[in-house]
Short mmCIF file of C-alpha atoms and ligand atoms in Angstrom, two decimals:
data_model
loop_
_atom_site.label_atom_id
_atom_site.label_comp_id
_atom_site.label_asym_id
_atom_site.label_seq_id
_atom_site.Cartn_x
_atom_site.Cartn_y
_atom_site.Cartn_z
CA SER A 377 49.64 -116.00 -7.57
CA PRO A 378 50.56 -115.82 -3.86
CA VAL A 379 49.95 -112.05 -3.85
CA HIS A 380 46.46 -112.50 -5.29
CA ALA A 381 45.70 -115.23 -2.73
CA PHE A 382 46.99 -113.02 0.09
CA LEU A 383 44.85 -110.04 -0.98
CA LYS A 384 41.83 -112.26 -1.47
CA ALA A 385 42.16 -113.68 2.05
CA LEU A 386 42.32 -110.26 3.75
CA PRO A 387 39.19 -109.54 5.83
CA LYS A 388 37.76 -106.92 3.50
CA CYS A 389 35.03 -104.36 4.10
CA GLU A 390 33.57 -102.61 1.08
CA GLN A 391 32.04 -99.22 1.82
CA HIS A 392 31.80 -97.56 -1.56
CA ILE A 393 29.74 -99.54 -4.04
CA HIS A 394 26.61 -98.21 -5.74
CA LEU A 395 24.29 -101.21 -6.21
CA GLU A 396 23.02 -99.68 -9.45
CA GLY A 397 26.67 -99.63 -10.53
CA ALA A 398 26.70 -103.44 -10.39
CA LEU A 399 24.32 -103.63 -13.38
CA THR A 400 26.25 -105.29 -16.22
CA PRO A 401 25.39 -104.64 -19.89
CA ALA A 402 24.22 -108.26 -20.21
CA VAL A 403 21.75 -107.96 -17.32
CA LEU A 404 20.73 -104.47 -18.49
CA PHE A 405 19.72 -105.79 -21.93
CA THR A 406 17.90 -108.79 -20.44
CA LEU A 407 15.89 -106.61 -18.05
CA ALA A 408 15.15 -103.96 -20.70
CA ARG A 409 13.65 -106.64 -22.95
CA ARG A 410 11.69 -108.26 -20.12
CA ASN A 411 10.36 -104.95 -18.79
CA ALA A 412 9.71 -103.44 -22.26
CA ILE A 413 12.06 -100.52 -21.57
CA THR A 414 13.29 -98.84 -24.75
CA LEU A 415 17.00 -98.05 -24.71
CA PRO A 416 18.20 -94.95 -26.63
CA GLN A 417 17.94 -95.69 -30.37
CA ASP A 418 20.17 -92.78 -31.37
CA ASP A 419 23.26 -93.98 -29.46
CA PRO A 420 25.14 -96.81 -31.20
CA ALA A 421 26.45 -97.87 -27.76
CA TYR A 422 23.03 -99.51 -27.22
CA ALA A 423 23.34 -101.72 -30.32
CA SER A 424 24.40 -104.69 -28.14
CA PRO A 425 25.79 -105.54 -24.69
CA GLU A 426 29.22 -105.83 -26.31
CA ALA A 427 28.99 -102.37 -27.87
CA LEU A 428 27.87 -100.93 -24.54
CA LEU A 429 30.76 -102.56 -22.69
CA ALA A 430 33.15 -101.14 -25.28
CA ARG A 431 31.67 -97.67 -24.72
CA TYR A 432 32.24 -98.04 -20.97
CA GLN A 433 35.94 -98.39 -21.72
CA ARG A 434 35.98 -94.89 -23.21
CA PHE A 435 34.46 -92.78 -20.43
CA THR A 436 35.82 -89.24 -20.51
CA SER A 437 34.56 -87.87 -17.17
CA LEU A 438 32.26 -88.43 -14.19
CA ASP A 439 29.35 -86.85 -16.10
CA ASP A 440 29.98 -88.99 -19.19
CA PHE A 441 29.73 -92.08 -16.95
CA LEU A 442 26.66 -90.79 -15.09
CA HIS A 443 24.79 -90.39 -18.39
CA TYR A 444 25.11 -94.15 -19.01
CA TYR A 445 24.60 -95.02 -15.35
CA TYR A 446 21.17 -93.35 -15.18
CA ILE A 447 20.03 -94.85 -18.50
CA GLY A 448 21.20 -98.28 -17.35
CA MET A 449 19.19 -98.29 -14.16
CA SER A 450 16.00 -97.43 -16.05
CA ALA A 451 15.80 -101.15 -16.88
CA LEU A 452 15.25 -101.96 -13.17
CA VAL A 453 11.51 -102.19 -12.47
CA THR A 454 10.40 -104.99 -10.15
CA ALA A 455 11.49 -105.85 -6.61
CA GLY A 456 12.87 -109.04 -8.15
CA ASP A 457 15.11 -106.95 -10.45
CA PHE A 458 16.56 -105.07 -7.48
CA GLU A 459 16.98 -108.29 -5.51
CA ALA A 460 18.81 -110.01 -8.39
CA LEU A 461 21.07 -106.98 -8.86
CA ALA A 462 22.11 -106.87 -5.21
CA TRP A 463 22.43 -110.66 -4.98
CA ASP A 464 24.74 -110.68 -8.00
CA TYR A 465 26.94 -108.07 -6.31
CA PHE A 466 26.96 -109.89 -2.94
CA GLN A 467 28.09 -113.11 -4.66
CA HIS A 468 30.98 -111.25 -6.33
CA ALA A 469 31.85 -109.57 -3.03
CA ALA A 470 31.90 -112.88 -1.15
CA ALA A 471 34.06 -114.47 -3.86
CA ASP A 472 36.51 -111.56 -3.47
CA GLY A 473 36.78 -112.09 0.29
CA VAL A 474 34.46 -109.31 1.44
CA GLN A 475 33.17 -109.94 4.97
CA HIS A 476 31.12 -106.80 5.37
CA ALA A 477 29.61 -104.46 2.75
CA GLU A 478 27.96 -101.07 3.20
CA VAL A 479 26.18 -100.43 -0.06
CA PHE A 480 24.76 -97.29 -1.67
CA PHE A 481 21.56 -96.92 -3.61
CA ASP A 482 19.95 -93.94 -5.37
CA PRO A 483 16.21 -93.88 -4.58
CA GLN A 484 15.52 -90.65 -6.50
CA ALA A 485 16.71 -92.26 -9.72
CA HIS A 486 13.90 -94.80 -9.31
CA THR A 487 11.07 -92.83 -7.69
CA SER A 488 11.48 -90.14 -10.40
CA ARG A 489 10.46 -92.75 -13.00
CA GLY A 490 7.54 -94.08 -11.01
CA ILE A 491 9.17 -96.98 -9.16
CA ALA A 492 8.03 -97.04 -5.53
CA TYR A 493 10.70 -96.74 -2.83
CA ALA A 494 9.23 -99.88 -1.20
CA THR A 495 9.86 -101.86 -4.40
CA VAL A 496 13.53 -100.90 -4.36
CA LEU A 497 13.92 -101.45 -0.62
CA ASP A 498 12.09 -104.80 -0.60
CA GLY A 499 14.36 -106.15 -3.33
CA PHE A 500 17.55 -105.02 -1.65
CA THR A 501 16.38 -106.21 1.76
CA ALA A 502 15.65 -109.70 0.43
CA ALA A 503 19.14 -109.90 -1.13
CA ARG A 504 20.78 -108.68 2.08
CA LYS A 505 19.05 -111.39 4.12
CA ARG A 506 20.13 -114.03 1.62
CA ALA A 507 23.72 -112.73 1.66
CA GLN A 508 23.86 -113.04 5.43
CA ARG A 509 22.27 -116.50 5.40
CA GLU A 510 24.02 -118.10 2.45
CA LEU A 511 27.31 -116.20 2.19
CA GLY A 512 27.87 -115.16 5.80
CA ILE A 513 28.51 -111.55 4.82
CA THR A 514 26.97 -108.72 6.79
CA THR A 515 25.65 -105.63 5.03
CA GLU A 516 24.31 -102.13 5.66
CA LEU A 517 22.30 -99.93 3.29
CA ILE A 518 23.17 -96.28 2.66
CA CYS A 519 20.53 -94.10 1.03
CA CYS A 520 22.19 -91.62 -1.34
CA PHE A 521 20.82 -88.29 -2.50
CA LEU A 522 21.48 -86.94 -5.98
CA ARG A 523 23.24 -83.60 -5.71
CA HIS A 524 22.46 -82.54 -9.30
CA LEU A 525 18.78 -82.37 -8.29
CA PRO A 526 17.34 -79.40 -6.38
CA PRO A 527 18.00 -79.65 -2.62
CA ALA A 528 14.23 -79.34 -2.10
CA ASP A 529 13.71 -82.57 -4.10
CA CYS A 530 16.27 -84.31 -1.90
CA LEU A 531 14.53 -83.06 1.24
CA ALA A 532 11.15 -84.23 -0.07
CA THR A 533 12.53 -87.71 -0.73
CA PHE A 534 14.19 -87.77 2.70
CA GLU A 535 10.86 -86.85 4.35
CA HIS A 536 8.78 -89.32 2.33
CA GLU A 537 6.83 -91.65 4.59
CA ALA A 538 8.29 -94.89 3.19
CA VAL A 539 11.82 -93.49 3.36
CA GLN A 540 11.37 -92.37 6.97
CA ALA A 541 10.00 -95.83 7.79
CA SER A 542 13.19 -97.42 6.45
CA TYR A 543 15.29 -95.35 8.87
CA VAL A 544 13.05 -96.14 11.82
CA GLY A 545 12.88 -99.81 10.79
CA GLY A 546 16.66 -100.00 10.63
CA GLN A 547 16.86 -101.12 6.98
CA VAL A 548 18.81 -97.96 6.18
CA THR A 549 21.79 -97.05 8.36
CA GLY A 550 22.90 -93.78 6.87
CA ILE A 551 22.71 -91.30 4.05
CA GLY A 552 25.16 -90.34 1.32
CA LEU A 553 25.52 -87.68 -1.37
CA ASP A 554 26.49 -88.61 -4.93
CA SER A 555 26.21 -87.73 -8.65
CA SER A 556 27.91 -84.72 -10.34
CA GLU A 557 30.19 -83.07 -7.80
CA ALA A 558 31.92 -80.00 -9.27
CA ASP A 559 28.87 -77.74 -9.70
CA PHE A 560 26.99 -78.96 -6.63
CA PRO A 561 28.89 -78.14 -3.43
CA PRO A 562 28.07 -79.89 -0.16
CA THR A 563 26.81 -76.65 1.41
CA LEU A 564 23.62 -76.95 -0.70
CA PHE A 565 22.62 -79.90 1.48
CA GLU A 566 23.12 -78.62 5.02
CA GLU A 567 19.44 -78.93 5.93
CA LEU A 568 19.24 -82.52 4.63
CA PHE A 569 22.24 -83.66 6.64
CA PHE A 570 21.10 -81.74 9.70
CA ARG A 571 17.78 -83.60 9.64
CA ALA A 572 19.52 -86.94 9.09
CA GLY A 573 21.79 -86.28 12.06
CA LYS A 574 18.80 -85.49 14.26
CA LEU A 575 17.40 -88.95 13.45
CA GLY A 576 20.67 -90.55 14.50
CA LEU A 577 21.55 -91.60 10.96
CA LYS A 578 25.18 -91.95 9.96
CA SER A 579 26.31 -89.87 6.99
CA THR A 580 28.91 -89.65 4.28
CA ALA A 581 29.37 -87.62 1.09
CA HIS A 582 31.28 -87.98 -2.15
CA ALA A 583 33.92 -85.24 -1.99
CA GLY A 584 37.30 -84.63 -3.54
CA GLU A 585 36.60 -86.93 -6.51
CA GLU A 586 36.29 -84.11 -9.04
CA GLY A 587 35.71 -81.30 -6.53
CA PRO A 588 38.41 -79.50 -4.50
CA ALA A 589 39.65 -80.28 -0.98
CA SER A 590 37.38 -77.53 0.36
CA PHE A 591 34.42 -79.80 -0.48
CA ILE A 592 35.93 -82.37 1.89
CA ALA A 593 36.26 -79.74 4.64
CA ASP A 594 32.69 -78.51 4.05
CA SER A 595 31.30 -82.07 4.09
CA LEU A 596 32.89 -82.59 7.51
CA ASP A 597 32.20 -79.13 8.95
CA LYS A 598 28.87 -78.16 7.40
CA LEU A 599 27.27 -81.57 6.85
CA GLY A 600 28.83 -83.38 9.81
CA THR A 601 29.68 -86.52 7.84
CA GLN A 602 31.59 -89.32 9.57
CA ARG A 603 33.24 -90.45 6.33
CA ILE A 604 34.28 -89.07 2.95
CA ASP A 605 33.72 -90.99 -0.28
CA HIS A 606 36.74 -90.84 -2.60
CA GLY A 607 38.61 -87.97 -0.90
CA ARG A 608 41.47 -88.31 -3.37
CA ARG A 609 42.09 -84.53 -3.54
CA LEU A 610 42.62 -84.31 0.25
CA THR A 611 46.37 -84.10 -0.47
CA GLU A 612 45.82 -80.57 -1.81
CA ASP A 613 45.31 -79.33 1.78
CA LYS A 614 47.99 -80.66 4.15
CA GLU A 615 46.41 -79.09 7.24
CA LEU A 616 43.06 -80.72 6.49
CA MET A 617 44.89 -83.98 5.82
CA ALA A 618 46.44 -83.88 9.30
CA ARG A 619 43.03 -83.25 10.80
CA VAL A 620 41.40 -86.12 8.88
CA ALA A 621 44.16 -88.41 10.17
CA ARG A 622 43.80 -87.18 13.77
CA ASP A 623 40.01 -87.53 13.75
CA LYS A 624 40.21 -90.99 12.12
CA ILE A 625 37.86 -89.97 9.30
CA LEU A 626 37.68 -92.87 6.84
CA LEU A 627 38.10 -92.12 3.12
CA THR A 628 36.46 -94.71 0.88
CA THR A 629 38.82 -94.58 -2.11
CA CYS A 630 38.10 -96.12 -5.52
CA PRO A 631 41.32 -96.41 -7.54
CA LEU A 632 40.06 -98.04 -10.77
CA SER A 633 37.06 -95.70 -10.86
CA ASN A 634 39.35 -92.67 -10.62
CA VAL A 635 41.44 -93.94 -13.53
CA VAL A 636 38.46 -94.85 -15.75
CA LEU A 637 36.79 -91.46 -15.12
CA ARG A 638 40.11 -89.70 -15.73
CA GLY A 639 40.62 -88.03 -12.38
CA ILE A 640 44.09 -89.63 -12.60
CA SER A 641 45.82 -91.35 -15.48
CA HIS A 642 47.18 -94.35 -13.54
CA VAL A 643 46.63 -96.03 -10.15
CA ARG A 644 50.20 -94.93 -9.32
CA GLU A 645 48.81 -91.39 -9.03
CA MET A 646 46.49 -92.36 -6.17
CA PRO A 647 47.86 -90.80 -2.94
CA ILE A 648 48.05 -94.22 -1.28
CA ARG A 649 51.59 -93.72 0.05
CA ALA A 650 50.81 -90.14 1.13
CA PHE A 651 47.76 -91.33 3.07
CA ILE A 652 49.67 -94.16 4.77
CA ASP A 653 52.57 -91.84 5.69
CA ALA A 654 50.16 -89.21 7.08
CA GLY A 655 48.11 -91.81 8.98
CA VAL A 656 44.96 -91.07 6.96
CA ARG A 657 42.55 -93.99 7.24
CA PHE A 658 41.15 -95.26 3.95
CA SER A 659 39.41 -98.26 2.43
CA ILE A 660 39.73 -99.52 -1.15
CA ASN A 661 36.52 -100.02 -3.08
CA SER A 662 34.99 -100.71 -6.49
CA ASP A 663 32.45 -97.82 -6.78
CA ASP A 664 30.56 -99.11 -9.87
CA PRO A 665 32.07 -102.52 -10.66
CA ALA A 666 30.03 -103.21 -13.81
CA TYR A 667 31.10 -99.90 -15.34
CA PHE A 668 34.74 -99.62 -14.27
CA GLY A 669 35.99 -103.08 -15.15
CA GLY A 670 36.63 -104.52 -11.72
CA TYR A 671 35.27 -105.61 -8.35
CA ILE A 672 36.99 -104.92 -5.03
CA LEU A 673 39.75 -107.51 -5.37
CA ASP A 674 40.76 -106.03 -8.75
CA ASN A 675 41.17 -102.70 -6.94
CA TYR A 676 43.27 -104.29 -4.16
CA CYS A 677 45.44 -105.99 -6.80
CA ALA A 678 45.88 -102.75 -8.78
CA VAL A 679 46.98 -100.93 -5.61
CA GLN A 680 49.45 -103.67 -4.74
CA GLU A 681 50.87 -103.69 -8.24
CA ALA A 682 51.34 -99.92 -8.14
CA PHE A 683 52.63 -99.55 -4.56
CA GLN A 684 54.15 -102.87 -3.43
CA LEU A 685 52.72 -102.41 0.06
CA SER A 686 53.99 -104.43 3.02
CA LEU A 687 52.06 -106.90 5.15
CA LYS A 688 51.99 -104.26 7.84
CA ASP A 689 50.50 -101.70 5.43
CA TRP A 690 47.74 -104.12 4.40
CA ASP A 691 46.96 -105.01 7.99
CA TRP A 692 46.67 -101.31 8.79
CA ILE A 693 44.41 -100.63 5.76
CA CYS A 694 42.07 -103.49 6.64
CA ARG A 695 41.88 -102.46 10.30
CA GLY A 696 41.02 -98.91 9.30
CA ALA A 697 38.23 -100.14 7.05
CA ILE A 698 36.79 -102.29 9.83
CA GLU A 699 37.03 -99.52 12.43
CA GLY A 700 35.42 -97.04 10.02
CA SER A 701 32.47 -99.36 9.36
CA TRP A 702 28.99 -98.61 10.59
CA CYS A 703 28.16 -102.10 11.85
CA ALA A 704 27.77 -103.00 15.54
CA GLN A 705 30.93 -103.09 17.68
CA GLU A 706 30.46 -106.88 18.19
CA ARG A 707 30.69 -107.41 14.44
CA LYS A 708 33.81 -105.21 14.25
CA ASP A 709 35.39 -107.27 17.05
CA GLU A 710 34.72 -110.43 15.00
CA LEU A 711 36.40 -108.90 11.96
CA LEU A 712 39.42 -107.43 13.73
N1 LIG B 1421 30.64 -90.32 -8.11
C1 LIG B 1421 29.49 -89.67 -8.00
N2 LIG B 1421 28.32 -90.26 -8.17
C2 LIG B 1421 28.28 -91.56 -8.44
C3 LIG B 1421 29.44 -92.29 -8.57
C4 LIG B 1421 30.68 -91.63 -8.38
O1 LIG B 1421 31.79 -92.20 -8.47
N3 LIG B 1421 29.06 -93.56 -8.86
C5 LIG B 1421 27.72 -93.58 -8.89
N4 LIG B 1421 27.23 -92.37 -8.64
ZN1 LIG B 1422 30.73 -93.45 -5.80
#
């Protein structure tokens, strides 16, 4: 349709995609067999890729999803596995009209099962180079910390020699904070974000997905993040919302993810109109495309179907996403 073609052609930036969330059931089963990883025998969801996909359609919460997400990534072992995963995502992104992608990964979910950080990084780095060369899309890597783990574990990972080398070497642009939100407030991670800031790293945090608006305020005030991932519940604090608009803080929203994980019951409930009317900058993203039934263009289409935005609205959304990116100014100028 013309609408689909229009949305596809927009110069999109994706800033909220967990590479491990691009692992499809089919690839998961192939890798598990190849790497001799045993999938849970006591959960009928692991009977087949089809059964697993069907289970993904019945997520009840963020934690219900995360359970499957962490099991899924246990099939990733070699640098080649990580490269193939990221390359698969970059191909989808390019096909959807993404020009620039800033992608998350969860090193602790791999190092905790004995996979070296260098293995993960080497795989992703190879895929990023190929994406630039063969697809013409630029990318940045954002190293996320798992907030359900003790802050001391996160600090130890942050300080690990190989991880520090990836900041210094420029392979990693910034840090993020993800996993279970409600019971793990941002204030637990002040030291981590303070140290990241001292190194000149950019930072962002998941906030206001299942947690309250005060987690958004604390991420900005106590962690010093430049962006907020999700941020849907910002509308619960109008004063904070005005400040986020004034300071041009980018929210990386994920409409289909929020519906699948039951934060909202329909894309119509996303505060898209409220954000536009208040001048709050936001991007539209896929979060975990293999788990939530859609890549970035599916999210753009769902938003358009729900809100019937104007050309002017879409131009403003895309500009905001470009301006809120962490790439070099020259690259932003090319995209604008
Ligand atoms: N929220 C928190 N943690 C995550 C998510 C999410 O949507 N996806 C992958 N890890
Ligand atoms: Zn996320």
